[in-house]
Short mmCIF file of C-alpha atoms in Angstrom, two decimals:
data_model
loop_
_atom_site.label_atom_id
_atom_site.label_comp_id
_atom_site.label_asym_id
_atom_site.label_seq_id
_atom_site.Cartn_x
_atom_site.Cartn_y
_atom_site.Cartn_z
CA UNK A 10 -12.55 34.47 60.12
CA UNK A 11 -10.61 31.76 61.52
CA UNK A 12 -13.59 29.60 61.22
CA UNK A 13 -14.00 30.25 57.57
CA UNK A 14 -10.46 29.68 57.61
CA UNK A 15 -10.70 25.80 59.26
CA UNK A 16 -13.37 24.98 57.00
CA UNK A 17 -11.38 25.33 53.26
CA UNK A 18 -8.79 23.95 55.18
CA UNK A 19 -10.54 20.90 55.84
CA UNK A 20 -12.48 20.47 52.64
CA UNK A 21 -9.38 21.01 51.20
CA UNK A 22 -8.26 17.99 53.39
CA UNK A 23 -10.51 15.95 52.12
CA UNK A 24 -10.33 16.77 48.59
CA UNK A 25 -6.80 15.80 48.67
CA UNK A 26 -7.82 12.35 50.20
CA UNK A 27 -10.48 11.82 47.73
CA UNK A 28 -8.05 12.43 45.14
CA UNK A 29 -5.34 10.42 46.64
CA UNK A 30 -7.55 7.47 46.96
CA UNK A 31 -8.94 7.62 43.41
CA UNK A 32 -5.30 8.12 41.94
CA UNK A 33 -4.74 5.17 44.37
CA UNK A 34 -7.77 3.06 42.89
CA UNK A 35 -6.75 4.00 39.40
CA UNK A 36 -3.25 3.20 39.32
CA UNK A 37 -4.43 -0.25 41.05
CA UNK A 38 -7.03 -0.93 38.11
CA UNK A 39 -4.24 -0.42 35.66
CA UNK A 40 -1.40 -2.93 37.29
CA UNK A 41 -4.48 -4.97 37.40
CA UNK A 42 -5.00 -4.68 33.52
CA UNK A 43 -2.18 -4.66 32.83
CA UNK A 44 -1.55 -7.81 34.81
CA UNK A 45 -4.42 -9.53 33.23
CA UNK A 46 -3.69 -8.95 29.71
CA UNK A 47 0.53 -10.06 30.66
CA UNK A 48 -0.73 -13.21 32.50
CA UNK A 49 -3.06 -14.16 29.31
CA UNK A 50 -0.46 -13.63 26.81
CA UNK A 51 1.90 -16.20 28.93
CA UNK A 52 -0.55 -19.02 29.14
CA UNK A 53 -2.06 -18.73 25.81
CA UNK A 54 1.66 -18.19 24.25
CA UNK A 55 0.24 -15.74 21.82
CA UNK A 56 2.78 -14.25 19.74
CA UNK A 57 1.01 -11.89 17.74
CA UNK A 58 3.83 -11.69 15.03
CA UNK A 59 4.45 -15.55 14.96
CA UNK A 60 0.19 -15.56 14.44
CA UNK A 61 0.19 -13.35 11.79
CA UNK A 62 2.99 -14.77 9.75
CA UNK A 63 1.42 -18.04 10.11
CA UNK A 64 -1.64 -16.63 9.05
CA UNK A 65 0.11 -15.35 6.10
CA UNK A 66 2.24 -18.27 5.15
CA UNK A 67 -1.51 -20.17 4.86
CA UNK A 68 -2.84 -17.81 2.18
CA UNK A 69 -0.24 -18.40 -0.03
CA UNK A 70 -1.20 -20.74 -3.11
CA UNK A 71 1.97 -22.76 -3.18
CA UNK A 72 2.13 -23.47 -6.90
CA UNK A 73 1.91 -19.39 -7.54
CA UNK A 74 5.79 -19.30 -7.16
CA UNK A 75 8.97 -20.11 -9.19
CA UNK A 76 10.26 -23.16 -7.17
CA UNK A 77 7.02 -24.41 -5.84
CA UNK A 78 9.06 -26.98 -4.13
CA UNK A 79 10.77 -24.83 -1.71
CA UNK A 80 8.49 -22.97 0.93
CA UNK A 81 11.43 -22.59 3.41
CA UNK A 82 11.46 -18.83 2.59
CA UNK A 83 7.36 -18.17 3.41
CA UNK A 84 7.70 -17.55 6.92
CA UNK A 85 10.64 -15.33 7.01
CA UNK A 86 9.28 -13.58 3.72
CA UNK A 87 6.28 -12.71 5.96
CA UNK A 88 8.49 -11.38 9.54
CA UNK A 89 10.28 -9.19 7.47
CA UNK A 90 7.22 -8.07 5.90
CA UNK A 91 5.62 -7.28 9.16
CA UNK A 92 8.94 -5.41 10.42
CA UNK A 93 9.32 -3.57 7.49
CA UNK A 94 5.76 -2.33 7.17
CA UNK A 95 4.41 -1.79 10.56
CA UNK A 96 7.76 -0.47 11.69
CA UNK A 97 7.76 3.84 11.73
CA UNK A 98 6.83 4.97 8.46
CA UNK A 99 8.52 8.32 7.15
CA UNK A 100 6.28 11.70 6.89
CA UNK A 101 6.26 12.99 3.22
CA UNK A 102 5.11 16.30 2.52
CA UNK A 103 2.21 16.63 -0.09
CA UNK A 104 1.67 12.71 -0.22
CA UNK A 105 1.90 11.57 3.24
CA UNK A 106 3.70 9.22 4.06
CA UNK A 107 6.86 6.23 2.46
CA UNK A 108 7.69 3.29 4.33
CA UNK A 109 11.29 3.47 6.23
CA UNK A 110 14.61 1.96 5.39
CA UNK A 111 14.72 -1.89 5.37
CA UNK A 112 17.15 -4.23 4.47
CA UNK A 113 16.22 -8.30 4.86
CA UNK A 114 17.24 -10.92 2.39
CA UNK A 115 13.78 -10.46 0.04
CA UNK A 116 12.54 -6.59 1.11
CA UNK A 117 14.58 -3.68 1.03
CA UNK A 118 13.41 -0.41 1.02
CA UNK A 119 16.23 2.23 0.29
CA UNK A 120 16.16 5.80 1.92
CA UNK A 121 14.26 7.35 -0.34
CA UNK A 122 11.08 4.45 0.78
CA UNK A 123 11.83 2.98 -2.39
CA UNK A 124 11.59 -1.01 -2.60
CA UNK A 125 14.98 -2.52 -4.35
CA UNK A 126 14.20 -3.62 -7.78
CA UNK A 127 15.94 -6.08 -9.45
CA UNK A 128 17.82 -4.39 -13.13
CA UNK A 129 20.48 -5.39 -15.50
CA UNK A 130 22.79 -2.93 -14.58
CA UNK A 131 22.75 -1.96 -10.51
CA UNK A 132 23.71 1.75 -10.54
CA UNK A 133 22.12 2.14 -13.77
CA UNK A 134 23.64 2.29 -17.51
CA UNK A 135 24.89 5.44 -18.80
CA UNK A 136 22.27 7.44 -20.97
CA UNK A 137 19.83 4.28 -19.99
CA UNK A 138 16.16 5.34 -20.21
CA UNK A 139 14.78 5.26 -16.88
CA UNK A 140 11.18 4.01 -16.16
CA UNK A 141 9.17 4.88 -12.91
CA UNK A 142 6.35 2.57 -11.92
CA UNK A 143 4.06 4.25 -10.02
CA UNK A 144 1.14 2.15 -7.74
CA UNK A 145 0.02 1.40 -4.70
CA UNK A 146 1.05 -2.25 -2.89
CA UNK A 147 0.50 -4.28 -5.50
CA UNK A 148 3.50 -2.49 -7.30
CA UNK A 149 5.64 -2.36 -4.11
CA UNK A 150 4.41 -6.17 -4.28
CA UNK A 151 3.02 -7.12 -0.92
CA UNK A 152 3.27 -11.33 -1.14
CA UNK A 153 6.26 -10.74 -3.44
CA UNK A 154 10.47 -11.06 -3.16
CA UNK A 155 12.08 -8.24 -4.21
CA UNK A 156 13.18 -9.75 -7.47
CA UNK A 157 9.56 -11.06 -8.46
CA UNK A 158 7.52 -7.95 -7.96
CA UNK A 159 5.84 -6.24 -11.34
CA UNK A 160 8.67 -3.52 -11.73
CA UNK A 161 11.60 -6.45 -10.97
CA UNK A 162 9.85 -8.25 -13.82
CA UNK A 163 9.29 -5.44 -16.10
CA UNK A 164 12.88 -5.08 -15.85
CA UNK A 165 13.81 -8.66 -16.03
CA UNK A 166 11.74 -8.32 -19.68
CA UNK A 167 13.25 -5.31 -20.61
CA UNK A 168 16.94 -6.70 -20.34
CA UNK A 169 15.97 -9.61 -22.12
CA UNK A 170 14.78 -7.50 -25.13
CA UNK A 171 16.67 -4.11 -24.59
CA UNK A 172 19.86 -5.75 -23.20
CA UNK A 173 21.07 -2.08 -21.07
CA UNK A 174 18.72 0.12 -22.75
CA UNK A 175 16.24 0.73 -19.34
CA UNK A 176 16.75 1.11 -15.82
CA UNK A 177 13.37 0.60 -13.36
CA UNK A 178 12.49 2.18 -10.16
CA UNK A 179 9.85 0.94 -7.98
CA UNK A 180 7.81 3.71 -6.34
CA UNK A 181 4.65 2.31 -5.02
CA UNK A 182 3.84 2.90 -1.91
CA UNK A 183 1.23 0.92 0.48
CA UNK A 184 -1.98 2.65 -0.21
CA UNK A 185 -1.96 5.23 -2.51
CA UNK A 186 -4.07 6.38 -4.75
CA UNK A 187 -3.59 7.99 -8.28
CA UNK A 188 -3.88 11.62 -6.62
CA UNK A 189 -0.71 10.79 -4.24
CA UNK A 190 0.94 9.19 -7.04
CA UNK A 191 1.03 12.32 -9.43
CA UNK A 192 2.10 14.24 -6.60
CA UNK A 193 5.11 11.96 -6.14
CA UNK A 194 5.54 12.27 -9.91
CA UNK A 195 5.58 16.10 -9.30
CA UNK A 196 8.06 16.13 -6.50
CA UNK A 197 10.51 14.18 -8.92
CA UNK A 198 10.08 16.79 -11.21
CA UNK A 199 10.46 19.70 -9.00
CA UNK A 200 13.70 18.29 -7.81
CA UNK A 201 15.20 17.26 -11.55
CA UNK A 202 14.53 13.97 -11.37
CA UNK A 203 12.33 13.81 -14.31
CA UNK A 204 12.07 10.04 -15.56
CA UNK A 205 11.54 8.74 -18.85
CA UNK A 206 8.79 6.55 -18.81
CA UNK A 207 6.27 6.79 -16.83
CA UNK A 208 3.32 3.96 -15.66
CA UNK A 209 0.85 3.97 -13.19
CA UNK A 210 -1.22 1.19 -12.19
CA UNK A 211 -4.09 1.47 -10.34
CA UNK A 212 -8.00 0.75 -9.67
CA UNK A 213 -8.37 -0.77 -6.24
CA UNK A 214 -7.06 1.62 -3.87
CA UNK A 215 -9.56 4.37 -5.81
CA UNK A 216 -12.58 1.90 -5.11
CA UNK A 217 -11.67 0.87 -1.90
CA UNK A 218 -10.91 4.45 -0.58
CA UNK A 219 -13.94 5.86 -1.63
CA UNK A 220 -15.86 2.89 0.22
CA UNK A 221 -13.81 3.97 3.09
CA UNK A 222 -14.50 7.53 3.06
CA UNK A 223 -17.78 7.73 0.84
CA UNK A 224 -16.25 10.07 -1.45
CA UNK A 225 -13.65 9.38 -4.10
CA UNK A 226 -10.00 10.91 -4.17
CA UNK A 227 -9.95 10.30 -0.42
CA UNK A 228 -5.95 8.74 0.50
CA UNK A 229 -6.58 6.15 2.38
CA UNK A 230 -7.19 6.01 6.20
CA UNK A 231 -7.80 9.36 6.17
CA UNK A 232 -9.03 9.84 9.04
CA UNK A 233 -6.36 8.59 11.08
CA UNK A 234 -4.59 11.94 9.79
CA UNK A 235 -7.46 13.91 10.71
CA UNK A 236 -7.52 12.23 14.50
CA UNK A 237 -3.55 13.10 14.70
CA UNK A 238 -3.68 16.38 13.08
CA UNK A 239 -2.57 19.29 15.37
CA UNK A 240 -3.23 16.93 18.64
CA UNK A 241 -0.86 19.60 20.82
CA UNK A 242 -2.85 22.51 19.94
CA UNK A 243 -4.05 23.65 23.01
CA UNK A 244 -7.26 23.55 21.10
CA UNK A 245 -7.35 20.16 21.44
CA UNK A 246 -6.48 19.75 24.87
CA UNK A 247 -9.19 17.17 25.23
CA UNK A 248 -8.81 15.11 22.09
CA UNK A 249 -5.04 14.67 23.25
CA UNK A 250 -5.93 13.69 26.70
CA UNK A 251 -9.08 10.89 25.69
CA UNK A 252 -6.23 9.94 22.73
CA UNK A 253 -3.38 9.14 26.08
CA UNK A 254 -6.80 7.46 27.88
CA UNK A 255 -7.47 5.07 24.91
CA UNK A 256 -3.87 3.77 24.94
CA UNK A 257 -4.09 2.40 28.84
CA UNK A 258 -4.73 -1.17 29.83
CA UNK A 259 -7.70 0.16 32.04
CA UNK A 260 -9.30 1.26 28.76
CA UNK A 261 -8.87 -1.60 26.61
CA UNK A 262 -9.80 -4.13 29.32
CA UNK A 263 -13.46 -1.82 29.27
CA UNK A 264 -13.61 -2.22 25.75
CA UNK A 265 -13.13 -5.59 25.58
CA UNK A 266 -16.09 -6.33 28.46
CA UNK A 267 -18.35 -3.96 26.46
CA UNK A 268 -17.75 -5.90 23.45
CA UNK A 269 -18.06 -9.02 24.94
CA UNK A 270 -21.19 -7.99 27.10
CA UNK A 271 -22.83 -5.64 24.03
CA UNK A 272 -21.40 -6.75 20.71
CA UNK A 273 -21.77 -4.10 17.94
CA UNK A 274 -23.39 -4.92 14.40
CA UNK A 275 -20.37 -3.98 11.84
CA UNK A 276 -21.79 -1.08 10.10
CA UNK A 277 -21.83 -1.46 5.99
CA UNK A 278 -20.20 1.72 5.20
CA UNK A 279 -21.74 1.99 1.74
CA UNK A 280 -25.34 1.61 3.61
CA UNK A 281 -26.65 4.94 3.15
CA UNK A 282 -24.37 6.27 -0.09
CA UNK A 283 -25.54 6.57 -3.76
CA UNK A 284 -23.17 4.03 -4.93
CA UNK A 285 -23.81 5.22 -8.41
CA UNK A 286 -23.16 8.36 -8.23
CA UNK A 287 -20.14 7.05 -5.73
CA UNK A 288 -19.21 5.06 -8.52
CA UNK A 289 -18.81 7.35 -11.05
CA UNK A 290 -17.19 10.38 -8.83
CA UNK A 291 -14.25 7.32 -8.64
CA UNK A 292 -14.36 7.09 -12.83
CA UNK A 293 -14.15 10.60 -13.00
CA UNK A 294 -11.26 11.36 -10.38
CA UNK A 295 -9.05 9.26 -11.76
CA UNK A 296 -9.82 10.36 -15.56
CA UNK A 297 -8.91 13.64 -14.09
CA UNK A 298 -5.29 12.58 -12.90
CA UNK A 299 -4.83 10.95 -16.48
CA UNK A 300 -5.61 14.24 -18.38
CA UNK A 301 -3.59 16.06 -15.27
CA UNK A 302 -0.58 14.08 -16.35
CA UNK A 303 -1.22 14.28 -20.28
CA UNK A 304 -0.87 17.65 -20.11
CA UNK A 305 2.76 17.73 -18.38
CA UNK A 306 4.06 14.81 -20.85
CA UNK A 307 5.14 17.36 -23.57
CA UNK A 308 5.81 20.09 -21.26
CA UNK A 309 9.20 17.74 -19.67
CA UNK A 310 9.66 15.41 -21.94
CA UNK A 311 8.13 12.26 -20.65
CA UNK A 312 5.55 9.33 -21.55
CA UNK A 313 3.14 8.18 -19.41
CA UNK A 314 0.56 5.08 -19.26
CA UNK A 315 -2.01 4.14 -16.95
CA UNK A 316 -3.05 0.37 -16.12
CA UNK A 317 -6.54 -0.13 -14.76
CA UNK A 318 -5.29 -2.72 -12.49
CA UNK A 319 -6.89 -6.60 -12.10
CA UNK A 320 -8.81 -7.85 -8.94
CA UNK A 321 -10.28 -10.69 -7.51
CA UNK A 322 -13.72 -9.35 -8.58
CA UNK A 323 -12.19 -9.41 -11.85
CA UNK A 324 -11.48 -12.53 -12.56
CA UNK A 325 -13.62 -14.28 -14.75
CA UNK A 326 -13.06 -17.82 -13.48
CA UNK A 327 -11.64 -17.82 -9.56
CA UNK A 328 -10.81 -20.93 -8.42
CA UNK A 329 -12.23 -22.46 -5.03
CA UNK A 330 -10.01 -20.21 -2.75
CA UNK A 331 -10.41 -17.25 -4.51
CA UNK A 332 -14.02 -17.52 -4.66
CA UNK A 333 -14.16 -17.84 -0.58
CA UNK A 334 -12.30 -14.33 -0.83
CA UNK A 335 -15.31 -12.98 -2.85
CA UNK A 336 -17.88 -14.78 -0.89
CA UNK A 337 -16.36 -12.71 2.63
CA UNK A 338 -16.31 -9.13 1.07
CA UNK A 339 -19.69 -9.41 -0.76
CA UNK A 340 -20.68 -5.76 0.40
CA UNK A 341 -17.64 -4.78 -1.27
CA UNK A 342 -17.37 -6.62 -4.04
CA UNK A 343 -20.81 -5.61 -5.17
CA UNK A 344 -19.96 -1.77 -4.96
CA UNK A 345 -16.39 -2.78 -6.75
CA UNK A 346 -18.17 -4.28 -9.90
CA UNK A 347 -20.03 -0.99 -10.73
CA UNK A 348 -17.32 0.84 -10.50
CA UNK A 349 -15.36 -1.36 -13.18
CA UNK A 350 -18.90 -1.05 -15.05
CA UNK A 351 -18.50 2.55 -14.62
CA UNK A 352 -15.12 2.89 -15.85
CA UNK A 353 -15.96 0.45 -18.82
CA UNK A 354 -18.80 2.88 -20.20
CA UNK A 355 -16.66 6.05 -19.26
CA UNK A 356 -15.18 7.18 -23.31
CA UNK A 357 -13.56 9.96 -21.44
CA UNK A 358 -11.42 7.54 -20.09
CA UNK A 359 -11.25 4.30 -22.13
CA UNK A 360 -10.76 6.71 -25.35
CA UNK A 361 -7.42 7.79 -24.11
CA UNK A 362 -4.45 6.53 -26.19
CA UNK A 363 -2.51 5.79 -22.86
CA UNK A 364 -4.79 4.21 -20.44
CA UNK A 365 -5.06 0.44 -20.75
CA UNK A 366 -7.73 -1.35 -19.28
CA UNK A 367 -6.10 -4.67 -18.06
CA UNK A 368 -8.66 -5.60 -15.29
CA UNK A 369 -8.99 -9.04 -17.39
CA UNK A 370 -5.47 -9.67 -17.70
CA UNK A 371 -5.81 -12.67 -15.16
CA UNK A 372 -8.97 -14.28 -16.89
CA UNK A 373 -7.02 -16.91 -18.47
CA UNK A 374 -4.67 -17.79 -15.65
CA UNK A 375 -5.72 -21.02 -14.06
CA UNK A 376 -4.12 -20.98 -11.26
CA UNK A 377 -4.77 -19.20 -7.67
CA UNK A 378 -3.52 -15.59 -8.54
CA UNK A 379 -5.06 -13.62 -5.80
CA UNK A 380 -3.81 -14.36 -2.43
CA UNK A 381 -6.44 -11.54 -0.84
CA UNK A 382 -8.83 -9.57 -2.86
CA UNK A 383 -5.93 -7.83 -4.68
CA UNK A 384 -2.08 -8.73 -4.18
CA UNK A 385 -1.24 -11.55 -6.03
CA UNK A 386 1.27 -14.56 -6.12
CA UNK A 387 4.36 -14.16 -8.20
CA UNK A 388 3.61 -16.17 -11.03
CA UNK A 389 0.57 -13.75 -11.56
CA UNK A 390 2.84 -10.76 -11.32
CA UNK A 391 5.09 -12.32 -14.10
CA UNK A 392 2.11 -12.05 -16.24
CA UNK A 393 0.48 -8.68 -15.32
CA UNK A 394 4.37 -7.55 -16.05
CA UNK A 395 4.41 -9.22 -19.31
CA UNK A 396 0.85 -7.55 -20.44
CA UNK A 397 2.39 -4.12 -19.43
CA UNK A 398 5.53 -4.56 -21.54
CA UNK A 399 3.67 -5.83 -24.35
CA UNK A 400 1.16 -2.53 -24.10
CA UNK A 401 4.44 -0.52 -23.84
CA UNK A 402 5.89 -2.02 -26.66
CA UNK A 403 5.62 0.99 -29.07
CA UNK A 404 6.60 3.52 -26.43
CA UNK A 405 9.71 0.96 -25.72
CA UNK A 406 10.50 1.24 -29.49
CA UNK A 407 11.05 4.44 -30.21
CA UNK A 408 13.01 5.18 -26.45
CA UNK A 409 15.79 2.25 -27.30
CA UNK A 410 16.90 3.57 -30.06
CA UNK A 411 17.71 6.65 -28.39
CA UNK A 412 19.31 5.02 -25.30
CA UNK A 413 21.53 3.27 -27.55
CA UNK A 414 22.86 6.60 -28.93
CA UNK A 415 23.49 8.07 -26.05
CA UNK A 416 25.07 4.70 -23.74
CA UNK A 417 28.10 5.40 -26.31
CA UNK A 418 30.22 3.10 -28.19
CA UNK A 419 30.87 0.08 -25.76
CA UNK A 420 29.82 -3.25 -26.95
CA UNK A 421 27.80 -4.60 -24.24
CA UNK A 422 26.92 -7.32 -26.12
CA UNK A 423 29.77 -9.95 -24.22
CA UNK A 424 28.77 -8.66 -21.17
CA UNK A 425 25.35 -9.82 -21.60
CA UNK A 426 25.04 -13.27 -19.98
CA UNK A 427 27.55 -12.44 -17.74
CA UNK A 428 25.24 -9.99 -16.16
CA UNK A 429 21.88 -11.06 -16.51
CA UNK A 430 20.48 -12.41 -13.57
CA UNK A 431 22.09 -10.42 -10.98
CA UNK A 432 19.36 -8.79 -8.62
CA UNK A 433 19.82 -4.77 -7.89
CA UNK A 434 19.81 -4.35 -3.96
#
């Protein structure tokens, strides 16, 4: 007995000393990865911010602005755009996710994840119709001041012609697709705070989802929520623990010698899809959220129009830059182009007395508009906003009259020029 009893007590000994030393050896491989990876960012002086905003800054087509003379503001433009966007990000039920609170001298994002927008009157005119422009981050207007964004220059156009008739609100979000942006649409509703005017503009985000994902109606990065989702079940004891692994120096100084030592071929994740049938599951989503939203327009009162959004694939004459955009997403682009084919031949869809097709809306701009394959300078926005007003222009009719009713019997009229030009923060 006491023999049986010496020997788990020293296998048990040793055990412990094995363990010991490998917790030893562990926790030196990590000061030592951690070590290398400090050491390399101090001789190399990489700033990983100050490199992306430079990156940024260079993208920019400098005559796509309104004072192409001063490009003091680029670089700050682009640190508050990396602060404000990968920063937290709020959880949203139903949709996912709005960016947090922000306030810089050209982004703002209110509490609500809401970008500032720039209208005549700040807190809103009373009885003013209100418009909601609904979109991914070309209508939050990634490469874009607050006040020169599509919705800031929607309104802009709006007070010039309807001097306090509308008020805008900017609620695109980075990423979203036409399914998250009826939802949001919903959610206002649910809660009584059922706009006017409604317009969605979309198209990229659909395509470039369903590339993503191989099936359309997919948010995007989808499967980061999948990878997260439930991670403290104790069902998923071991997707929590290799999740904790993957964040440690030790692991990403393997990584990066596997990579190095075995490079990976980038896998074409359209490779083994139908792309036609790809194609038109995209087309026939998003006709689906149109007739979705048709059908609540009488219900509560609102209008709604959709904008099949422009790209760089678009364009019918890119200039130099632009076409070196093209040339390094050709997979893409290829798989983009018969979708808008798709979409062009789809009478479901193009039928429709409120969708709009603007996808060409760019064709005559000579100018760099695109300063990646989608977000543009702007310039460009000032003209995608003055397409969308035009389009709007009987739905715009018939609401001012109505607004002007109900604003009451003050003469804004001397208050006009007084007024105009004051951004909304």
């Amino acid at each position: 007995m006491h023999g049986i009893a010496g020997y788990l007590k020293t296998a048990l000994k040793v055990a412990w000393v094995n363990l010991a030393i490998l917790t030893t050896l562990l926790v030196c491989i990590e000061c030592f990865a951690f070590g290398y990876y400090f050491v390399r960012r101090a001789l190399s002086g990489d700033d990983q911010v100050a490199t992306y905003v430079k990156t940024q800054v260079s993208k920019m087509p400098r005559d796509g602005y309104p004072n192409p003379g001063d490009q003091t503001w680029l670089g700050a433009y682009w640190k508050e755009f990396n602060d404000s966007t990968y920063a937290s990000v709020d959880s949203v039920s139903y949709s996912n996710y709005h960016r947090h609170p922000f306030e810089g001298k050209y982004i703002n994002v209110d509490h609500n994840g809401r970008r500032a927008t720039w209208n005549e009157n700040p807190s809103g005119a009373p009885g003013s119709i209100q418009v909601a422009i609904l979109g991914g981050s070309t209508i939050w207007g990634t490469g874009a001041r607050d006040e020169f964004t599509i919705p800031s220059y929607i309104s802009k156009m709006l007070a010039e012609k309807y001097p306090h008739r509308f008020s805008v609100v900017n609620y695109g979000q980075d990423g979203y697709v036409t399914t998250q942006e009826v939802i949001t649409l919903l959610r206002e509703i649910q809660m009584d705070r059922i706009p006017d005017i409604v317009v969605f503009y979309d198209g990229y985000n659909e395509i470039f989802t369903a590339m993503q994902a191989g099936a359309a109606g997919i948010p995007m990065n989808e499967y980061n929520r999948m990878r997260e989702f439930n991670i403290l079940h104790p069902s998923r004891n071991r997707d929590f623990y290799l999740e904790v692994l993957s964040r440690t120096n030790t692991f990403q100084l393997i990584r990066g010698l596997r990579a190095g030592l075995w490079p990976e071929a980038v896998a074409d994740p359209l490779q083994d899809t139908n792309n036609e049938s790809l194609a038109l599951d995209v087309v026939k989503v998003y006709s689906s959220n149109i007739e979705f939203v048709s059908a609540m327009e009488k219900e509560f009162g609102i209008v709604a129009q959709f904008f099949w959004q422009p790209a760089i694939y678009t364009k019918a004459a890119p200039t130099d830059p632009e076409k070196a955009i093209v040339h390094t997403t050709e997979s893409f682009a290829g798989f983009y182009r018969r979708v808008q084919e798709a979409m062009t031949r789809n009478h479901r869809t193009a039928s429709r007395a409120n969708f709009r097709d603007i996808s060409n809306v760019l064709d005559g701009y000579g100018k760099t508009a695109f300063i990646d394959t989608v977000h543009v300078t702007e310039l460009a926005n000032e003209a995608i906003a003055r397409k969308i007003v035009a389009d709007l222009t009987d739905t715009l009719e018939q609401a001012a009259p109505r607004a002007s009713k109900e604003v009451g019997q003050f003469d804004f009229s001397t208050q006009v020029t007084k007024e105009r030009g004051s951004p909304s923060r």
